[in-house]
PDB file of C-alpha atoms in Angstrom:
ATOM      1  CA  UNK A 820     144.712 -52.268 169.029  1.00  0.00           C
ATOM      2  CA  UNK A 821     147.159 -53.302 166.293  1.00  0.00           C
ATOM      3  CA  UNK A 822     148.669 -50.290 164.517  1.00  0.00           C
ATOM      4  CA  UNK A 823     150.536 -51.147 161.320  1.00  0.00           C
ATOM      5  CA  UNK A 824     152.005 -47.645 161.079  1.00  0.00           C
ATOM      6  CA  UNK A 825     153.764 -48.128 164.419  1.00  0.00           C
ATOM      7  CA  UNK A 826     154.801 -51.697 163.629  1.00  0.00           C
ATOM      8  CA  UNK A 827     156.155 -50.962 160.135  1.00  0.00           C
ATOM      9  CA  UNK A 828     157.040 -47.245 160.017  1.00  0.00           C
ATOM     10  CA  UNK A 829     159.624 -47.865 157.283  1.00  0.00           C
ATOM     11  CA  UNK A 830     157.110 -49.253 154.750  1.00  0.00           C
ATOM     12  CA  UNK A 831     156.389 -46.485 152.224  1.00  0.00           C
ATOM     13  CA  UNK A 832     154.834 -45.803 148.838  1.00  0.00           C
ATOM     14  CA  UNK A 833     157.943 -45.812 146.695  1.00  0.00           C
ATOM     15  CA  UNK A 834     156.495 -45.259 143.230  1.00  0.00           C
ATOM     16  CA  UNK A 835     153.268 -43.863 141.742  1.00  0.00           C
ATOM     17  CA  UNK A 836     152.415 -44.751 138.157  1.00  0.00           C
ATOM     18  CA  UNK A 837     149.551 -43.277 136.137  1.00  0.00           C
ATOM     19  CA  UNK A 838     148.911 -45.763 133.354  1.00  0.00           C
ATOM     20  CA  UNK A 839     147.069 -45.006 130.121  1.00  0.00           C
ATOM     21  CA  UNK A 840     147.248 -41.258 130.865  1.00  0.00           C
ATOM     22  CA  UNK A 841     146.947 -39.248 127.635  1.00  0.00           C
ATOM     23  CA  UNK A 842     145.528 -35.787 128.323  1.00  0.00           C
ATOM     24  CA  UNK A 843     145.645 -34.987 132.060  1.00  0.00           C
ATOM     25  CA  UNK A 844     148.744 -33.718 133.845  1.00  0.00           C
ATOM     26  CA  UNK A 845     150.309 -36.206 136.276  1.00  0.00           C
ATOM     27  CA  UNK A 846     151.455 -33.594 138.803  1.00  0.00           C
ATOM     28  CA  UNK A 847     148.061 -31.904 138.928  1.00  0.00           C
ATOM     29  CA  UNK A 848     146.451 -35.285 139.464  1.00  0.00           C
ATOM     30  CA  UNK A 849     148.741 -36.143 142.357  1.00  0.00           C
ATOM     31  CA  UNK A 850     148.009 -32.824 144.060  1.00  0.00           C
ATOM     32  CA  UNK A 851     144.261 -33.255 143.684  1.00  0.00           C
ATOM     33  CA  UNK A 852     144.273 -36.897 144.738  1.00  0.00           C
ATOM     34  CA  UNK A 853     146.399 -36.084 147.803  1.00  0.00           C
ATOM     35  CA  UNK A 854     148.874 -38.906 147.274  1.00  0.00           C
ATOM     36  CA  UNK A 855     152.646 -38.576 147.365  1.00  0.00           C
ATOM     37  CA  UNK A 856     155.897 -40.483 147.312  1.00  0.00           C
ATOM     38  CA  UNK A 857     157.201 -41.774 150.656  1.00  0.00           C
ATOM     39  CA  UNK A 858     153.692 -41.677 152.078  1.00  0.00           C
ATOM     40  CA  UNK A 859     153.347 -44.306 154.786  1.00  0.00           C
ATOM     41  CA  UNK A 860     152.113 -47.517 153.178  1.00  0.00           C
ATOM     42  CA  UNK A 861     149.565 -48.215 155.909  1.00  0.00           C
ATOM     43  CA  UNK A 862     148.081 -44.719 155.919  1.00  0.00           C
ATOM     44  CA  UNK A 863     146.988 -45.117 152.292  1.00  0.00           C
ATOM     45  CA  UNK A 864     143.186 -44.995 151.979  1.00  0.00           C
ATOM     46  CA  UNK A 865     141.759 -46.792 148.958  1.00  0.00           C
ATOM     47  CA  UNK A 866     138.319 -45.365 149.768  1.00  0.00           C
ATOM     48  CA  UNK A 867     139.616 -41.797 149.704  1.00  0.00           C
ATOM     49  CA  UNK A 868     141.466 -42.343 146.432  1.00  0.00           C
ATOM     50  CA  UNK A 869     138.388 -43.917 144.865  1.00  0.00           C
ATOM     51  CA  UNK A 870     136.167 -40.986 145.876  1.00  0.00           C
ATOM     52  CA  UNK A 871     138.692 -38.434 144.641  1.00  0.00           C
ATOM     53  CA  UNK A 872     139.002 -40.169 141.277  1.00  0.00           C
ATOM     54  CA  UNK A 873     135.217 -40.265 140.931  1.00  0.00           C
ATOM     55  CA  UNK A 874     135.088 -36.492 141.427  1.00  0.00           C
ATOM     56  CA  UNK A 875     137.304 -35.785 138.425  1.00  0.00           C
ATOM     57  CA  UNK A 876     134.970 -35.164 135.512  1.00  0.00           C
ATOM     58  CA  UNK A 877     137.659 -35.845 132.929  1.00  0.00           C
ATOM     59  CA  UNK A 878     137.982 -39.446 134.139  1.00  0.00           C
ATOM     60  CA  UNK A 879     135.513 -41.918 132.686  1.00  0.00           C
ATOM     61  CA  UNK A 880     136.744 -44.965 134.597  1.00  0.00           C
ATOM     62  CA  UNK A 881     139.708 -46.101 136.658  1.00  0.00           C
ATOM     63  CA  UNK A 882     141.386 -48.976 138.460  1.00  0.00           C
ATOM     64  CA  UNK A 883     144.226 -48.951 140.958  1.00  0.00           C
ATOM     65  CA  UNK A 884     146.336 -51.353 142.977  1.00  0.00           C
ATOM     66  CA  UNK A 885     148.888 -50.756 145.726  1.00  0.00           C
ATOM     67  CA  UNK A 886     151.446 -53.544 145.481  1.00  0.00           C
ATOM     68  CA  UNK A 887     153.190 -54.978 148.573  1.00  0.00           C
ATOM     69  CA  UNK A 888     156.406 -53.549 147.130  1.00  0.00           C
ATOM     70  CA  UNK A 889     155.073 -50.010 147.676  1.00  0.00           C
ATOM     71  CA  UNK A 890     154.310 -49.330 144.010  1.00  0.00           C
ATOM     72  CA  UNK A 891     150.921 -47.702 143.367  1.00  0.00           C
ATOM     73  CA  UNK A 892     149.564 -48.282 139.857  1.00  0.00           C
ATOM     74  CA  UNK A 893     146.579 -46.167 138.795  1.00  0.00           C
ATOM     75  CA  UNK A 894     144.916 -46.992 135.484  1.00  0.00           C
ATOM     76  CA  UNK A 895     143.099 -43.969 134.064  1.00  0.00           C
ATOM     77  CA  UNK A 896     140.480 -44.024 131.302  1.00  0.00           C
ATOM     78  CA  UNK A 897     139.913 -40.426 130.253  1.00  0.00           C
ATOM     79  CA  UNK A 898     136.887 -38.995 128.497  1.00  0.00           C
ATOM     80  CA  UNK A 899     137.348 -37.932 124.916  1.00  0.00           C
ATOM     81  CA  UNK A 900     135.658 -34.566 124.250  1.00  0.00           C
ATOM     82  CA  UNK A 901     132.323 -34.706 122.520  1.00  0.00           C
ATOM     83  CA  UNK A 902     132.599 -31.195 121.068  1.00  0.00           C
ATOM     84  CA  UNK A 903     134.417 -27.909 121.401  1.00  0.00           C
ATOM     85  CA  UNK A 904     132.067 -25.195 122.645  1.00  0.00           C
ATOM     86  CA  UNK A 905     132.471 -21.537 121.717  1.00  0.00           C
ATOM     87  CA  UNK A 906     130.650 -19.475 124.322  1.00  0.00           C
ATOM     88  CA  UNK A 907     131.150 -15.832 123.339  1.00  0.00           C
ATOM     89  CA  UNK A 908     134.706 -16.573 122.131  1.00  0.00           C
ATOM     90  CA  UNK A 909     135.521 -18.591 125.234  1.00  0.00           C
ATOM     91  CA  UNK A 910     136.443 -22.093 124.082  1.00  0.00           C
ATOM     92  CA  UNK A 911     135.964 -25.254 126.150  1.00  0.00           C
ATOM     93  CA  UNK A 912     135.924 -28.965 125.516  1.00  0.00           C
ATOM     94  CA  UNK A 913     132.695 -30.571 126.727  1.00  0.00           C
ATOM     95  CA  UNK A 914     131.445 -34.103 127.292  1.00  0.00           C
ATOM     96  CA  UNK A 915     128.114 -35.587 126.206  1.00  0.00           C
ATOM     97  CA  UNK A 916     126.382 -34.109 129.247  1.00  0.00           C
ATOM     98  CA  UNK A 917     127.644 -30.618 128.527  1.00  0.00           C
ATOM     99  CA  UNK A 918     130.192 -30.620 131.340  1.00  0.00           C
ATOM    100  CA  UNK A 919     133.499 -28.859 130.740  1.00  0.00           C
ATOM    101  CA  UNK A 920     136.622 -30.983 130.330  1.00  0.00           C
ATOM    102  CA  UNK A 921     139.720 -29.144 131.513  1.00  0.00           C
ATOM    103  CA  UNK A 922     142.355 -30.482 129.157  1.00  0.00           C
ATOM    104  CA  UNK A 923     145.567 -28.718 128.205  1.00  0.00           C
ATOM    105  CA  UNK A 924     145.653 -30.673 124.990  1.00  0.00           C
ATOM    106  CA  UNK A 925     144.828 -29.884 121.378  1.00  0.00           C
ATOM    107  CA  UNK A 926     142.165 -32.209 119.975  1.00  0.00           C
ATOM    108  CA  UNK A 927     141.596 -32.404 116.243  1.00  0.00           C
ATOM    109  CA  UNK A 928     138.458 -32.843 114.125  1.00  0.00           C
ATOM    110  CA  UNK A 929     135.939 -32.035 116.859  1.00  0.00           C
ATOM    111  CA  UNK A 930     132.570 -30.572 115.931  1.00  0.00           C
ATOM    112  CA  UNK A 931     132.363 -26.898 116.926  1.00  0.00           C
ATOM    113  CA  UNK A 932     129.278 -25.746 118.826  1.00  0.00           C
ATOM    114  CA  UNK A 933     128.410 -22.063 119.260  1.00  0.00           C
ATOM    115  CA  UNK A 934     125.954 -20.306 121.533  1.00  0.00           C
ATOM    116  CA  UNK A 935     125.178 -19.226 125.076  1.00  0.00           C
ATOM    117  CA  UNK A 936     123.768 -22.016 127.289  1.00  0.00           C
ATOM    118  CA  UNK A 937     124.210 -24.582 124.519  1.00  0.00           C
ATOM    119  CA  UNK A 938     125.943 -26.795 127.084  1.00  0.00           C
ATOM    120  CA  UNK A 939     122.656 -27.219 128.951  1.00  0.00           C
ATOM    121  CA  UNK A 940     121.040 -28.896 125.951  1.00  0.00           C
ATOM    122  CA  UNK A 941     123.958 -30.767 124.419  1.00  0.00           C
ATOM    123  CA  UNK A 942     122.820 -34.097 125.886  1.00  0.00           C
ATOM    124  CA  UNK A 943     120.029 -34.045 123.292  1.00  0.00           C
ATOM    125  CA  UNK A 944     122.640 -33.797 120.556  1.00  0.00           C
ATOM    126  CA  UNK A 945     124.544 -36.694 122.112  1.00  0.00           C
ATOM    127  CA  UNK A 946     121.445 -38.844 121.706  1.00  0.00           C
ATOM    128  CA  UNK A 947     121.749 -38.335 117.965  1.00  0.00           C
ATOM    129  CA  UNK A 948     124.758 -40.639 117.881  1.00  0.00           C
ATOM    130  CA  UNK A 949     122.435 -43.506 117.017  1.00  0.00           C
ATOM    131  CA  UNK A 950     121.219 -41.535 113.966  1.00  0.00           C
ATOM    132  CA  UNK A 951     124.544 -39.958 113.029  1.00  0.00           C
ATOM    133  CA  UNK A 952     125.210 -41.944 109.874  1.00  0.00           C
ATOM    134  CA  UNK A 953     121.812 -41.074 108.437  1.00  0.00           C
ATOM    135  CA  UNK A 954     121.164 -37.567 109.797  1.00  0.00           C
ATOM    136  CA  UNK A 955     124.296 -35.747 110.870  1.00  0.00           C
ATOM    137  CA  UNK A 956     126.839 -37.382 108.635  1.00  0.00           C
ATOM    138  CA  UNK A 957     129.523 -34.817 107.726  1.00  0.00           C
ATOM    139  CA  UNK A 958     128.443 -32.545 110.584  1.00  0.00           C
ATOM    140  CA  UNK A 959     130.689 -29.471 110.544  1.00  0.00           C
ATOM    141  CA  UNK A 960     129.366 -27.061 113.172  1.00  0.00           C
ATOM    142  CA  UNK A 961     126.334 -26.249 115.295  1.00  0.00           C
ATOM    143  CA  UNK A 962     124.783 -22.948 116.334  1.00  0.00           C
ATOM    144  CA  UNK A 963     122.361 -22.619 119.231  1.00  0.00           C
ATOM    145  CA  UNK A 964     120.010 -19.776 120.163  1.00  0.00           C
ATOM    146  CA  UNK A 965     118.000 -20.326 123.326  1.00  0.00           C
ATOM    147  CA  UNK A 966     114.216 -20.353 122.820  1.00  0.00           C
ATOM    148  CA  UNK A 967     114.808 -20.459 119.042  1.00  0.00           C
ATOM    149  CA  UNK A 968     116.644 -23.639 118.205  1.00  0.00           C
ATOM    150  CA  UNK A 969     119.611 -25.400 116.671  1.00  0.00           C
ATOM    151  CA  UNK A 970     121.289 -24.859 113.308  1.00  0.00           C
ATOM    152  CA  UNK A 971     123.259 -27.863 112.059  1.00  0.00           C
ATOM    153  CA  UNK A 972     125.712 -27.138 109.255  1.00  0.00           C
ATOM    154  CA  UNK A 973     127.085 -30.023 107.216  1.00  0.00           C
ATOM    155  CA  UNK A 974     130.217 -30.105 105.097  1.00  0.00           C
ATOM    156  CA  UNK A 975     128.078 -30.852 102.012  1.00  0.00           C
ATOM    157  CA  UNK A 976     126.618 -27.313 102.290  1.00  0.00           C
ATOM    158  CA  UNK A 977     123.286 -28.472 103.683  1.00  0.00           C
ATOM    159  CA  UNK A 978     121.818 -27.301 106.982  1.00  0.00           C
ATOM    160  CA  UNK A 979     119.019 -28.354 109.319  1.00  0.00           C
ATOM    161  CA  UNK A 980     117.159 -25.922 111.600  1.00  0.00           C
ATOM    162  CA  UNK A 981     115.652 -27.721 114.586  1.00  0.00           C
ATOM    163  CA  UNK A 982     113.570 -26.286 117.468  1.00  0.00           C
ATOM    164  CA  UNK A 983     114.503 -26.600 121.136  1.00  0.00           C
ATOM    165  CA  UNK A 984     111.038 -27.911 121.964  1.00  0.00           C
ATOM    166  CA  UNK A 985     109.947 -31.213 120.441  1.00  0.00           C
ATOM    167  CA  UNK A 986     113.542 -31.859 119.496  1.00  0.00           C
ATOM    168  CA  UNK A 987     113.247 -35.635 119.199  1.00  0.00           C
ATOM    169  CA  UNK A 988     110.010 -35.388 117.231  1.00  0.00           C
ATOM    170  CA  UNK A 989     111.664 -32.994 114.773  1.00  0.00           C
ATOM    171  CA  UNK A 990     114.613 -35.345 114.312  1.00  0.00           C
ATOM    172  CA  UNK A 991     112.241 -38.176 113.431  1.00  0.00           C
ATOM    173  CA  UNK A 992     110.577 -35.958 110.809  1.00  0.00           C
ATOM    174  CA  UNK A 993     113.990 -35.037 109.441  1.00  0.00           C
ATOM    175  CA  UNK A 994     114.888 -38.706 109.073  1.00  0.00           C
ATOM    176  CA  UNK A 995     111.798 -39.246 106.911  1.00  0.00           C
ATOM    177  CA  UNK A 996     112.558 -36.210 104.742  1.00  0.00           C
ATOM    178  CA  UNK A 997     116.117 -37.317 104.080  1.00  0.00           C
ATOM    179  CA  UNK A 998     115.045 -40.512 102.331  1.00  0.00           C
ATOM    180  CA  UNK A 999     112.797 -38.616  99.889  1.00  0.00           C
ATOM    181  CA  UNK A1000     114.034 -37.910  96.374  1.00  0.00           C
ATOM    182  CA  UNK A1001     113.128 -34.226  96.775  1.00  0.00           C
ATOM    183  CA  UNK A1002     115.688 -33.847  99.567  1.00  0.00           C
ATOM    184  CA  UNK A1003     118.532 -33.702  97.031  1.00  0.00           C
ATOM    185  CA  UNK A1004     117.175 -30.481  95.533  1.00  0.00           C
ATOM    186  CA  UNK A1005     117.306 -28.367  98.708  1.00  0.00           C
ATOM    187  CA  UNK A1006     120.028 -26.871 100.860  1.00  0.00           C
ATOM    188  CA  UNK A1007     118.046 -26.035 103.973  1.00  0.00           C
ATOM    189  CA  UNK A1008     115.331 -27.781 106.002  1.00  0.00           C
ATOM    190  CA  UNK A1009     113.666 -25.651 108.696  1.00  0.00           C
ATOM    191  CA  UNK A1010     111.443 -27.392 111.269  1.00  0.00           C
ATOM    192  CA  UNK A1011     111.408 -24.642 113.904  1.00  0.00           C
ATOM    193  CA  UNK A1012     107.776 -23.688 113.321  1.00  0.00           C
ATOM    194  CA  UNK A1013     105.526 -26.387 114.757  1.00  0.00           C
ATOM    195  CA  UNK A1014     103.403 -28.110 112.123  1.00  0.00           C
ATOM    196  CA  UNK A1015     105.341 -26.620 109.218  1.00  0.00           C
ATOM    197  CA  UNK A1016     108.335 -27.636 107.113  1.00  0.00           C
ATOM    198  CA  UNK A1017     110.269 -25.038 105.140  1.00  0.00           C
ATOM    199  CA  UNK A1018     112.594 -26.103 102.346  1.00  0.00           C
ATOM    200  CA  UNK A1019     115.017 -23.733 100.665  1.00  0.00           C
ATOM    201  CA  UNK A1020     117.470 -23.935  97.779  1.00  0.00           C
ATOM    202  CA  UNK A1021     119.443 -20.933  99.073  1.00  0.00           C
ATOM    203  CA  UNK A1022     122.923 -21.311 100.451  1.00  0.00           C
ATOM    204  CA  UNK A1023     122.929 -21.845 104.227  1.00  0.00           C
ATOM    205  CA  UNK A1024     124.346 -18.902 106.179  1.00  0.00           C
ATOM    206  CA  UNK A1025     125.721 -18.792 109.744  1.00  0.00           C
TER     207      UNK A1025
END
């Protein structure tokens, strides 16, 4: 059986380049991916590298090529955080599925989300992207209380209170309310009680 390692023991990986890397640490990546300089060229496993890259939640997509010269180029496309989640004063960046993104990087202008177990329901908020310009424009922060609902606070001093159950239905109702002339006169819209809509002119409070 032909063994390239025995035939060409001197052929090595001479350089490892992470291209398009913005937030992740190169050294931590190399340790996790189990690749290193001077590794035997023929012992490199593209399948293993592919699987390891797939297991990194912070990576959205990737490409790599090991050149005959021994240079390994890895193109990384990282996820940008969807929100910053405050869970009892423990802060984490999260993606649109509520999974934590372990970045040692300071992101600006992210929406802040507060509340225990809010990460389990954040995918519903992510679905609002298609309505963002009409519903959650100027979204400032979000509070979540399990079995009660969501409180959306906007920078224009308005707030929307939405139940956990029938979330999508409530959002559709909210869209209809926002186009009414009467909407301008109220600060708060509360849809948490099924079959009822409460409007208030009082200042929204956290």
